[in-house]
Amino acid sequence: PIGALLPLTGALATYGKMCQEAFLLAVEDVNSWLASMGKPWRLKPFVEDTAVDPKQAVDKFMALTGRGVKAIIGPMASSEVKAIKDYANERKVVIISQSSTSMELALPNDFVLRFTAPDKYQGIAIAHIMWERGIRYVVPIWRGDTWGDGLLNYSKVEFMNICRASGESCGFDEGVRYAPEAKEFSVEVSRLASIVKDSIAKYGKDKVGVLAISFEEIASIFTEAINYPELSEVKWQGSDGTYGTGKLVEDPTLAEFAIKTEFWNTMSATGESPLKESFRSRLMSKIGAEPIPYAYFT
């Protein structure tokens, strides 16, 4: 038995469904390999939906280990990995997360392996990208969990380092932190708009930018942001949490807002491999879209 803890519903469902197909393709490949060598055993996959909920991730982890699973792909969110890591260490269950990036989880001698660059490096990248885009005053809105708090901090520290070294006038606002379980963002976006409006008046719209550290709830944030003209006058910056999210493509109004604000997103790159193109074509035939790097890592 081999398990996968994936967000098939919730704020990372686009990612979770791609990774589920990648996981099943990998199992298929390993089983074909075993058959070619005449081995008498096969991998049996079990996929559980975490819905990006740490408590549900723990429950589903317990369900998998109850089936005898000793190796699990996922979970995707750092908050979920944090919730299960102690149980994994106690039970000696190997956790291989394709997308957890929180530096808080970069611990030695545990049973958690992670296949993507940690947020220390993503934060550095985000800060430099914003600076190169001409942003000098950053107003953040972010998901208040292990991942969001950490990535915001690394981005802010590096941005202010660049700021001090440049000798230019620049800054990083306290911004708006929201609860991970939030579904509606009218109050948060109203506050964001107020801060951005004041910043534009002080510094000019060309120097102000919004840093959105979010998952697929970015669609709900954009839905509210459209109502405030000042929020479409500044550049927006995202992260790996919103890279390639289908919800911004499905709604033309949200797509227009993303284009108008040049909503750029960072993502770890896939390595080059002879298997890359064949895997890409196989997965695209199943999902009908370009695979995200986390599907390759899976």
PDB file of C-alpha atoms in Angstrom:
ATOM      1  CA  PRO A   1       0.000   0.000   0.000  1.00  0.00           C
ATOM      2  CA  ILE A   2       1.144   3.550  -0.810  1.00  0.00           C
ATOM      3  CA  GLY A   3      -0.837   6.646   0.078  1.00  0.00           C
ATOM      4  CA  ALA A   4      -1.456  10.190  -1.129  1.00  0.00           C
ATOM      5  CA  LEU A   5      -2.859  13.041   0.946  1.00  0.00           C
ATOM      6  CA  LEU A   6      -4.094  15.599  -1.575  1.00  0.00           C
ATOM      7  CA  PRO A   7      -6.505  18.578  -1.637  1.00  0.00           C
ATOM      8  CA  LEU A   8      -9.107  17.274  -4.073  1.00  0.00           C
ATOM      9  CA  THR A   9     -11.468  19.925  -2.701  1.00  0.00           C
ATOM     10  CA  GLY A  10     -10.825  23.278  -1.051  1.00  0.00           C
ATOM     11  CA  ALA A  11      -8.343  26.059  -1.713  1.00  0.00           C
ATOM     12  CA  LEU A  12      -5.801  23.965  -3.662  1.00  0.00           C
ATOM     13  CA  ALA A  13      -8.154  21.676  -5.574  1.00  0.00           C
ATOM     14  CA  THR A  14      -6.665  22.576  -8.983  1.00  0.00           C
ATOM     15  CA  TYR A  15      -3.255  21.449  -7.753  1.00  0.00           C
ATOM     16  CA  GLY A  16      -4.581  18.412  -5.913  1.00  0.00           C
ATOM     17  CA  LYS A  17      -6.376  16.951  -8.911  1.00  0.00           C
ATOM     18  CA  MET A  18      -3.291  17.317 -11.122  1.00  0.00           C
ATOM     19  CA  CYS A  19      -1.114  15.674  -8.472  1.00  0.00           C
ATOM     20  CA  GLN A  20      -3.590  12.810  -8.055  1.00  0.00           C
ATOM     21  CA  GLU A  21      -3.286  11.981 -11.763  1.00  0.00           C
ATOM     22  CA  ALA A  22       0.528  12.240 -11.543  1.00  0.00           C
ATOM     23  CA  PHE A  23       0.526   9.922  -8.508  1.00  0.00           C
ATOM     24  CA  LEU A  24      -1.593   7.305 -10.292  1.00  0.00           C
ATOM     25  CA  LEU A  25       0.644   7.485 -13.387  1.00  0.00           C
ATOM     26  CA  ALA A  26       3.689   6.905 -11.170  1.00  0.00           C
ATOM     27  CA  VAL A  27       2.063   3.858  -9.565  1.00  0.00           C
ATOM     28  CA  GLU A  28       1.193   2.557 -13.037  1.00  0.00           C
ATOM     29  CA  ASP A  29       4.822   2.971 -14.156  1.00  0.00           C
ATOM     30  CA  VAL A  30       6.262   1.245 -11.093  1.00  0.00           C
ATOM     31  CA  ASN A  31       3.836  -1.649 -11.445  1.00  0.00           C
ATOM     32  CA  SER A  32       4.751  -2.058 -15.130  1.00  0.00           C
ATOM     33  CA  TRP A  33       8.423  -2.089 -14.123  1.00  0.00           C
ATOM     34  CA  LEU A  34       7.780  -4.745 -11.458  1.00  0.00           C
ATOM     35  CA  ALA A  35       5.848  -6.856 -13.961  1.00  0.00           C
ATOM     36  CA  SER A  36       8.677  -6.596 -16.511  1.00  0.00           C
ATOM     37  CA  MET A  37      11.058  -8.111 -13.932  1.00  0.00           C
ATOM     38  CA  GLY A  38       8.635 -10.859 -12.966  1.00  0.00           C
ATOM     39  CA  LYS A  39       8.185  -9.584  -9.416  1.00  0.00           C
ATOM     40  CA  PRO A  40       5.184 -11.031  -7.569  1.00  0.00           C
ATOM     41  CA  TRP A  41       4.088  -7.788  -5.845  1.00  0.00           C
ATOM     42  CA  ARG A  42       2.557  -4.467  -6.910  1.00  0.00           C
ATOM     43  CA  LEU A  43       1.888  -1.045  -5.436  1.00  0.00           C
ATOM     44  CA  LYS A  44      -1.700  -0.459  -4.314  1.00  0.00           C
ATOM     45  CA  PRO A  45      -2.597   3.268  -4.246  1.00  0.00           C
ATOM     46  CA  PHE A  46      -4.884   4.930  -1.699  1.00  0.00           C
ATOM     47  CA  VAL A  47      -5.800   8.614  -2.199  1.00  0.00           C
ATOM     48  CA  GLU A  48      -7.415  10.696   0.550  1.00  0.00           C
ATOM     49  CA  ASP A  49      -8.800  14.248   0.285  1.00  0.00           C
ATOM     50  CA  THR A  50      -7.427  16.681   2.893  1.00  0.00           C
ATOM     51  CA  ALA A  51      -9.320  19.776   1.614  1.00  0.00           C
ATOM     52  CA  VAL A  52      -6.277  21.828   2.815  1.00  0.00           C
ATOM     53  CA  ASP A  53      -7.604  21.353   6.359  1.00  0.00           C
ATOM     54  CA  PRO A  54      -4.889  20.393   8.903  1.00  0.00           C
ATOM     55  CA  LYS A  55      -7.365  18.517  11.105  1.00  0.00           C
ATOM     56  CA  GLN A  56      -8.724  16.574   8.135  1.00  0.00           C
ATOM     57  CA  ALA A  57      -5.141  15.853   7.061  1.00  0.00           C
ATOM     58  CA  VAL A  58      -4.510  14.217  10.467  1.00  0.00           C
ATOM     59  CA  ASP A  59      -7.723  12.169  10.195  1.00  0.00           C
ATOM     60  CA  LYS A  60      -6.854  10.992   6.690  1.00  0.00           C
ATOM     61  CA  PHE A  61      -3.258  10.236   7.758  1.00  0.00           C
ATOM     62  CA  MET A  62      -4.667   7.968  10.455  1.00  0.00           C
ATOM     63  CA  ALA A  63      -6.957   6.302   7.913  1.00  0.00           C
ATOM     64  CA  LEU A  64      -4.011   5.561   5.606  1.00  0.00           C
ATOM     65  CA  THR A  65      -1.756   4.214   8.350  1.00  0.00           C
ATOM     66  CA  GLY A  66      -4.680   2.047   9.483  1.00  0.00           C
ATOM     67  CA  ARG A  67      -4.445   0.372   6.064  1.00  0.00           C
ATOM     68  CA  GLY A  68      -0.763  -0.371   6.619  1.00  0.00           C
ATOM     69  CA  VAL A  69       0.561   2.552   4.562  1.00  0.00           C
ATOM     70  CA  LYS A  70       4.181   3.425   5.468  1.00  0.00           C
ATOM     71  CA  ALA A  71       4.884   5.953   2.686  1.00  0.00           C
ATOM     72  CA  ILE A  72       2.680   8.927   1.771  1.00  0.00           C
ATOM     73  CA  ILE A  73       2.917  11.507  -1.012  1.00  0.00           C
ATOM     74  CA  GLY A  74       1.749  14.901   0.300  1.00  0.00           C
ATOM     75  CA  PRO A  75       0.181  16.748   1.961  1.00  0.00           C
ATOM     76  CA  MET A  76       0.601  19.827  -0.211  1.00  0.00           C
ATOM     77  CA  ALA A  77       0.199  22.699   2.290  1.00  0.00           C
ATOM     78  CA  SER A  78       2.805  23.358   4.987  1.00  0.00           C
ATOM     79  CA  SER A  79       0.039  23.758   7.591  1.00  0.00           C
ATOM     80  CA  GLU A  80      -1.052  20.173   6.844  1.00  0.00           C
ATOM     81  CA  VAL A  81       2.509  18.808   6.986  1.00  0.00           C
ATOM     82  CA  LYS A  82       2.995  20.569  10.318  1.00  0.00           C
ATOM     83  CA  ALA A  83      -0.175  18.932  11.665  1.00  0.00           C
ATOM     84  CA  ILE A  84       0.894  15.357  10.816  1.00  0.00           C
ATOM     85  CA  LYS A  85       4.688  15.433  11.182  1.00  0.00           C
ATOM     86  CA  ASP A  86       4.821  14.341  14.840  1.00  0.00           C
ATOM     87  CA  TYR A  87       2.481  11.423  14.137  1.00  0.00           C
ATOM     88  CA  ALA A  88       4.638  10.455  11.140  1.00  0.00           C
ATOM     89  CA  ASN A  89       7.797  10.524  13.276  1.00  0.00           C
ATOM     90  CA  GLU A  90       6.169   8.422  16.011  1.00  0.00           C
ATOM     91  CA  ARG A  91       4.914   5.798  13.544  1.00  0.00           C
ATOM     92  CA  LYS A  92       7.971   5.962  11.234  1.00  0.00           C
ATOM     93  CA  VAL A  93       5.815   6.791   8.205  1.00  0.00           C
ATOM     94  CA  VAL A  94       7.697   8.545   5.384  1.00  0.00           C
ATOM     95  CA  ILE A  95       5.991  11.774   4.268  1.00  0.00           C
ATOM     96  CA  ILE A  96       7.088  13.136   0.874  1.00  0.00           C
ATOM     97  CA  SER A  97       5.539  16.551   0.265  1.00  0.00           C
ATOM     98  CA  GLN A  98       5.804  17.814  -3.300  1.00  0.00           C
ATOM     99  CA  SER A  99       4.987  21.421  -2.373  1.00  0.00           C
ATOM    100  CA  SER A 100       5.445  22.268   1.322  1.00  0.00           C
ATOM    101  CA  THR A 101       7.830  25.244   1.525  1.00  0.00           C
ATOM    102  CA  SER A 102       7.664  26.578   5.109  1.00  0.00           C
ATOM    103  CA  MET A 103      11.116  27.021   6.670  1.00  0.00           C
ATOM    104  CA  GLU A 104       9.587  26.098  10.040  1.00  0.00           C
ATOM    105  CA  LEU A 105       9.475  22.507   8.793  1.00  0.00           C
ATOM    106  CA  ALA A 106      13.109  22.343   7.633  1.00  0.00           C
ATOM    107  CA  LEU A 107      14.084  19.959  10.434  1.00  0.00           C
ATOM    108  CA  PRO A 108      16.876  17.348  10.504  1.00  0.00           C
ATOM    109  CA  ASN A 109      16.364  13.653  11.205  1.00  0.00           C
ATOM    110  CA  ASP A 110      12.604  13.516  10.766  1.00  0.00           C
ATOM    111  CA  PHE A 111      10.370  11.479   8.454  1.00  0.00           C
ATOM    112  CA  VAL A 112       9.344  14.446   6.270  1.00  0.00           C
ATOM    113  CA  LEU A 113      11.007  14.891   2.858  1.00  0.00           C
ATOM    114  CA  ARG A 114      10.136  17.880   0.652  1.00  0.00           C
ATOM    115  CA  PHE A 115      10.711  18.199  -3.082  1.00  0.00           C
ATOM    116  CA  THR A 116      10.634  21.952  -3.643  1.00  0.00           C
ATOM    117  CA  ALA A 117      12.685  25.002  -2.698  1.00  0.00           C
ATOM    118  CA  PRO A 118      11.846  26.411   0.763  1.00  0.00           C
ATOM    119  CA  ASP A 119      10.337  29.856   1.274  1.00  0.00           C
ATOM    120  CA  LYS A 120      13.592  31.516   2.268  1.00  0.00           C
ATOM    121  CA  TYR A 121      14.499  31.387  -1.436  1.00  0.00           C
ATOM    122  CA  GLN A 122      11.031  32.104  -2.773  1.00  0.00           C
ATOM    123  CA  GLY A 123      10.845  35.184  -0.508  1.00  0.00           C
ATOM    124  CA  ILE A 124      14.166  36.434  -1.907  1.00  0.00           C
ATOM    125  CA  ALA A 125      12.870  35.900  -5.460  1.00  0.00           C
ATOM    126  CA  ILE A 126       9.577  37.684  -4.784  1.00  0.00           C
ATOM    127  CA  ALA A 127      11.350  40.688  -3.261  1.00  0.00           C
ATOM    128  CA  HIS A 128      13.716  41.072  -6.223  1.00  0.00           C
ATOM    129  CA  ILE A 129      10.917  40.617  -8.763  1.00  0.00           C
ATOM    130  CA  MET A 130       8.821  43.329  -7.095  1.00  0.00           C
ATOM    131  CA  TRP A 131      11.815  45.667  -7.018  1.00  0.00           C
ATOM    132  CA  GLU A 132      12.593  45.031 -10.697  1.00  0.00           C
ATOM    133  CA  ARG A 133       8.956  45.770 -11.538  1.00  0.00           C
ATOM    134  CA  GLY A 134       9.383  49.249 -10.061  1.00  0.00           C
ATOM    135  CA  ILE A 135       7.434  48.595  -6.860  1.00  0.00           C
ATOM    136  CA  ARG A 136       8.820  50.607  -3.969  1.00  0.00           C
ATOM    137  CA  TYR A 137       5.917  50.474  -1.502  1.00  0.00           C
ATOM    138  CA  VAL A 138       4.421  47.045  -0.825  1.00  0.00           C
ATOM    139  CA  VAL A 139       0.970  46.456   0.669  1.00  0.00           C
ATOM    140  CA  PRO A 140       0.527  42.755   1.526  1.00  0.00           C
ATOM    141  CA  ILE A 141      -2.610  40.687   1.954  1.00  0.00           C
ATOM    142  CA  TRP A 142      -1.844  37.173   3.136  1.00  0.00           C
ATOM    143  CA  ARG A 143      -3.055  33.852   4.448  1.00  0.00           C
ATOM    144  CA  GLY A 144      -2.413  33.734   8.187  1.00  0.00           C
ATOM    145  CA  ASP A 145      -0.909  30.271   8.601  1.00  0.00           C
ATOM    146  CA  THR A 146       2.541  28.630   8.857  1.00  0.00           C
ATOM    147  CA  TRP A 147       3.170  29.067   5.150  1.00  0.00           C
ATOM    148  CA  GLY A 148       1.729  32.543   4.668  1.00  0.00           C
ATOM    149  CA  ASP A 149       3.334  34.126   7.728  1.00  0.00           C
ATOM    150  CA  GLY A 150       6.720  32.642   6.875  1.00  0.00           C
ATOM    151  CA  LEU A 151       6.710  33.591   3.199  1.00  0.00           C
ATOM    152  CA  LEU A 152       5.584  37.128   3.990  1.00  0.00           C
ATOM    153  CA  ASN A 153       8.400  37.532   6.499  1.00  0.00           C
ATOM    154  CA  TYR A 154      11.123  36.311   4.094  1.00  0.00           C
ATOM    155  CA  SER A 155       9.769  38.538   1.311  1.00  0.00           C
ATOM    156  CA  LYS A 156       9.630  41.567   3.610  1.00  0.00           C
ATOM    157  CA  VAL A 157      13.133  41.075   5.058  1.00  0.00           C
ATOM    158  CA  GLU A 158      14.709  40.794   1.610  1.00  0.00           C
ATOM    159  CA  PHE A 159      12.714  43.691   0.176  1.00  0.00           C
ATOM    160  CA  MET A 160      13.800  45.985   3.013  1.00  0.00           C
ATOM    161  CA  ASN A 161      17.417  44.831   2.549  1.00  0.00           C
ATOM    162  CA  ILE A 162      17.197  45.881  -1.103  1.00  0.00           C
ATOM    163  CA  CYS A 163      15.493  49.094  -0.057  1.00  0.00           C
ATOM    164  CA  ARG A 164      18.239  50.058   2.408  1.00  0.00           C
ATOM    165  CA  ALA A 165      21.032  49.177  -0.023  1.00  0.00           C
ATOM    166  CA  SER A 166      19.464  51.277  -2.792  1.00  0.00           C
ATOM    167  CA  GLY A 167      19.222  54.478  -0.780  1.00  0.00           C
ATOM    168  CA  GLU A 168      15.806  55.061  -2.365  1.00  0.00           C
ATOM    169  CA  SER A 169      12.608  55.957  -0.556  1.00  0.00           C
ATOM    170  CA  CYS A 170      10.600  52.742  -0.107  1.00  0.00           C
ATOM    171  CA  GLY A 171       8.597  50.752   2.442  1.00  0.00           C
ATOM    172  CA  PHE A 172       6.541  47.686   3.376  1.00  0.00           C
ATOM    173  CA  ASP A 173       3.109  48.242   4.962  1.00  0.00           C
ATOM    174  CA  GLU A 174       1.708  46.061   7.770  1.00  0.00           C
ATOM    175  CA  GLY A 175      -1.067  45.093   5.356  1.00  0.00           C
ATOM    176  CA  VAL A 176      -3.975  42.711   5.892  1.00  0.00           C
ATOM    177  CA  ARG A 177      -3.722  39.209   7.411  1.00  0.00           C
ATOM    178  CA  TYR A 178      -6.734  36.909   6.979  1.00  0.00           C
ATOM    179  CA  ALA A 179      -7.811  33.608   8.531  1.00  0.00           C
ATOM    180  CA  PRO A 180      -7.013  30.500   6.423  1.00  0.00           C
ATOM    181  CA  GLU A 181     -10.602  29.294   6.791  1.00  0.00           C
ATOM    182  CA  ALA A 182     -12.091  32.572   5.471  1.00  0.00           C
ATOM    183  CA  LYS A 183     -14.506  32.273   2.533  1.00  0.00           C
ATOM    184  CA  GLU A 184     -15.575  35.908   2.131  1.00  0.00           C
ATOM    185  CA  PHE A 185     -13.206  38.885   1.958  1.00  0.00           C
ATOM    186  CA  SER A 186     -15.252  42.089   1.749  1.00  0.00           C
ATOM    187  CA  VAL A 187     -13.866  43.508   5.022  1.00  0.00           C
ATOM    188  CA  GLU A 188     -10.253  42.522   4.276  1.00  0.00           C
ATOM    189  CA  VAL A 189     -10.298  43.891   0.720  1.00  0.00           C
ATOM    190  CA  SER A 190     -11.960  47.117   1.881  1.00  0.00           C
ATOM    191  CA  ARG A 191      -9.057  47.612   4.302  1.00  0.00           C
ATOM    192  CA  LEU A 192      -6.564  46.753   1.566  1.00  0.00           C
ATOM    193  CA  ALA A 193      -8.161  49.292  -0.789  1.00  0.00           C
ATOM    194  CA  SER A 194      -8.013  51.992   1.857  1.00  0.00           C
ATOM    195  CA  ILE A 195      -4.291  51.399   2.474  1.00  0.00           C
ATOM    196  CA  VAL A 196      -3.520  51.275  -1.254  1.00  0.00           C
ATOM    197  CA  LYS A 197      -5.496  54.470  -1.902  1.00  0.00           C
ATOM    198  CA  ASP A 198      -3.527  56.330   0.781  1.00  0.00           C
ATOM    199  CA  SER A 199      -0.252  54.912  -0.564  1.00  0.00           C
ATOM    200  CA  ILE A 200      -1.055  56.008  -4.115  1.00  0.00           C
ATOM    201  CA  ALA A 201      -1.790  59.531  -2.853  1.00  0.00           C
ATOM    202  CA  LYS A 202       1.595  59.630  -1.083  1.00  0.00           C
ATOM    203  CA  TYR A 203       3.857  57.813  -3.532  1.00  0.00           C
ATOM    204  CA  GLY A 204       2.091  57.490  -6.904  1.00  0.00           C
ATOM    205  CA  LYS A 205       0.417  54.418  -8.389  1.00  0.00           C
ATOM    206  CA  ASP A 206       3.532  53.393 -10.345  1.00  0.00           C
ATOM    207  CA  LYS A 207       5.460  52.784  -7.106  1.00  0.00           C
ATOM    208  CA  VAL A 208       2.783  50.927  -5.127  1.00  0.00           C
ATOM    209  CA  GLY A 209       2.210  47.169  -5.369  1.00  0.00           C
ATOM    210  CA  VAL A 210       0.052  44.537  -3.681  1.00  0.00           C
ATOM    211  CA  LEU A 211       1.681  41.288  -2.535  1.00  0.00           C
ATOM    212  CA  ALA A 212      -0.994  38.572  -2.320  1.00  0.00           C
ATOM    213  CA  ILE A 213       0.152  35.412  -0.519  1.00  0.00           C
ATOM    214  CA  SER A 214      -2.832  33.165  -0.990  1.00  0.00           C
ATOM    215  CA  PHE A 215      -4.213  29.874  -2.272  1.00  0.00           C
ATOM    216  CA  GLU A 216      -7.212  29.610  -4.613  1.00  0.00           C
ATOM    217  CA  GLU A 217      -9.175  31.975  -2.386  1.00  0.00           C
ATOM    218  CA  ILE A 218      -7.399  34.582  -4.520  1.00  0.00           C
ATOM    219  CA  ALA A 219     -10.461  34.309  -6.801  1.00  0.00           C
ATOM    220  CA  SER A 220     -12.705  35.550  -3.986  1.00  0.00           C
ATOM    221  CA  ILE A 221     -10.191  38.293  -3.152  1.00  0.00           C
ATOM    222  CA  PHE A 222     -10.143  39.426  -6.794  1.00  0.00           C
ATOM    223  CA  THR A 223     -13.957  39.341  -6.902  1.00  0.00           C
ATOM    224  CA  GLU A 224     -13.995  41.964  -4.138  1.00  0.00           C
ATOM    225  CA  ALA A 225     -10.969  43.889  -5.463  1.00  0.00           C
ATOM    226  CA  ILE A 226     -12.706  44.593  -8.780  1.00  0.00           C
ATOM    227  CA  ASN A 227     -15.057  46.923  -6.885  1.00  0.00           C
ATOM    228  CA  TYR A 228     -12.195  49.283  -5.952  1.00  0.00           C
ATOM    229  CA  PRO A 229     -10.653  51.215  -8.900  1.00  0.00           C
ATOM    230  CA  GLU A 230      -7.444  51.922  -6.953  1.00  0.00           C
ATOM    231  CA  LEU A 231      -6.710  48.183  -6.684  1.00  0.00           C
ATOM    232  CA  SER A 232      -6.612  47.812 -10.464  1.00  0.00           C
ATOM    233  CA  GLU A 233      -4.246  50.793 -10.837  1.00  0.00           C
ATOM    234  CA  VAL A 234      -1.299  49.077  -9.107  1.00  0.00           C
ATOM    235  CA  LYS A 235       0.741  45.966  -9.851  1.00  0.00           C
ATOM    236  CA  TRP A 236      -0.040  42.731  -8.014  1.00  0.00           C
ATOM    237  CA  GLN A 237       2.491  40.045  -7.096  1.00  0.00           C
ATOM    238  CA  GLY A 238       1.652  36.445  -6.179  1.00  0.00           C
ATOM    239  CA  SER A 239       3.499  33.269  -5.199  1.00  0.00           C
ATOM    240  CA  ASP A 240       3.475  29.505  -5.747  1.00  0.00           C
ATOM    241  CA  GLY A 241       0.105  29.370  -3.949  1.00  0.00           C
ATOM    242  CA  THR A 242      -1.626  31.103  -6.860  1.00  0.00           C
ATOM    243  CA  TYR A 243       0.536  29.998  -9.801  1.00  0.00           C
ATOM    244  CA  GLY A 244      -1.614  28.568 -12.599  1.00  0.00           C
ATOM    245  CA  THR A 245      -4.847  28.533 -10.575  1.00  0.00           C
ATOM    246  CA  GLY A 246      -7.746  27.617 -12.833  1.00  0.00           C
ATOM    247  CA  LYS A 247     -10.241  29.828 -11.020  1.00  0.00           C
ATOM    248  CA  LEU A 248      -8.647  32.969 -12.490  1.00  0.00           C
ATOM    249  CA  VAL A 249      -9.050  31.586 -16.011  1.00  0.00           C
ATOM    250  CA  GLU A 250     -12.623  30.333 -15.693  1.00  0.00           C
ATOM    251  CA  ASP A 251     -14.082  33.813 -14.980  1.00  0.00           C
ATOM    252  CA  PRO A 252     -13.255  36.374 -17.714  1.00  0.00           C
ATOM    253  CA  THR A 253     -13.694  39.268 -15.274  1.00  0.00           C
ATOM    254  CA  LEU A 254     -11.081  37.831 -12.916  1.00  0.00           C
ATOM    255  CA  ALA A 255      -8.781  37.027 -15.851  1.00  0.00           C
ATOM    256  CA  GLU A 256      -9.020  40.655 -17.014  1.00  0.00           C
ATOM    257  CA  PHE A 257      -8.136  41.899 -13.530  1.00  0.00           C
ATOM    258  CA  ALA A 258      -5.133  39.546 -13.392  1.00  0.00           C
ATOM    259  CA  ILE A 259      -3.913  40.807 -16.777  1.00  0.00           C
ATOM    260  CA  LYS A 260      -4.498  44.482 -15.953  1.00  0.00           C
ATOM    261  CA  THR A 261      -2.581  44.251 -12.678  1.00  0.00           C
ATOM    262  CA  GLU A 262       0.146  42.037 -14.214  1.00  0.00           C
ATOM    263  CA  PHE A 263      -0.393  39.386 -11.543  1.00  0.00           C
ATOM    264  CA  TRP A 264       2.948  37.564 -11.630  1.00  0.00           C
ATOM    265  CA  ASN A 265       3.539  34.363  -9.642  1.00  0.00           C
ATOM    266  CA  THR A 266       6.668  32.481  -8.597  1.00  0.00           C
ATOM    267  CA  MET A 267       7.096  28.710  -8.836  1.00  0.00           C
ATOM    268  CA  SER A 268       9.937  26.214  -8.452  1.00  0.00           C
ATOM    269  CA  ALA A 269      11.062  24.944 -11.852  1.00  0.00           C
ATOM    270  CA  THR A 270      11.025  21.299 -12.859  1.00  0.00           C
ATOM    271  CA  GLY A 271      14.370  19.646 -13.507  1.00  0.00           C
ATOM    272  CA  GLU A 272      15.347  18.555 -16.993  1.00  0.00           C
ATOM    273  CA  SER A 273      15.053  14.830 -17.604  1.00  0.00           C
ATOM    274  CA  PRO A 274      14.596  12.417 -20.527  1.00  0.00           C
ATOM    275  CA  LEU A 275      11.293  11.450 -18.874  1.00  0.00           C
ATOM    276  CA  LYS A 276       9.959  15.003 -18.652  1.00  0.00           C
ATOM    277  CA  GLU A 277       8.349  15.342 -22.090  1.00  0.00           C
ATOM    278  CA  SER A 278       6.795  11.881 -22.130  1.00  0.00           C
ATOM    279  CA  PHE A 279       5.320  12.442 -18.676  1.00  0.00           C
ATOM    280  CA  ARG A 280       4.072  15.901 -19.708  1.00  0.00           C
ATOM    281  CA  SER A 281       2.211  14.543 -22.748  1.00  0.00           C
ATOM    282  CA  ARG A 282       0.702  11.649 -20.780  1.00  0.00           C
ATOM    283  CA  LEU A 283      -0.513  13.890 -17.982  1.00  0.00           C
ATOM    284  CA  MET A 284      -1.850  16.550 -20.369  1.00  0.00           C
ATOM    285  CA  SER A 285      -3.936  13.886 -22.103  1.00  0.00           C
ATOM    286  CA  LYS A 286      -5.577  13.179 -18.735  1.00  0.00           C
ATOM    287  CA  ILE A 287      -6.029  16.701 -17.373  1.00  0.00           C
ATOM    288  CA  GLY A 288      -6.309  18.768 -20.558  1.00  0.00           C
ATOM    289  CA  ALA A 289      -3.977  21.478 -19.232  1.00  0.00           C
ATOM    290  CA  GLU A 290      -0.310  22.265 -18.735  1.00  0.00           C
ATOM    291  CA  PRO A 291       0.919  20.399 -15.627  1.00  0.00           C
ATOM    292  CA  ILE A 292       2.104  22.482 -12.700  1.00  0.00           C
ATOM    293  CA  PRO A 293       5.648  21.747 -11.443  1.00  0.00           C
ATOM    294  CA  TYR A 294       4.205  20.134  -8.297  1.00  0.00           C
ATOM    295  CA  ALA A 295       2.703  17.419 -10.509  1.00  0.00           C
ATOM    296  CA  TYR A 296       6.212  16.616 -11.813  1.00  0.00           C
ATOM    297  CA  PHE A 297       7.541  16.557  -8.230  1.00  0.00           C
ATOM    298  CA  THR A 298       4.730  14.150  -7.284  1.00  0.00           C
TER     299      THR A 298
END
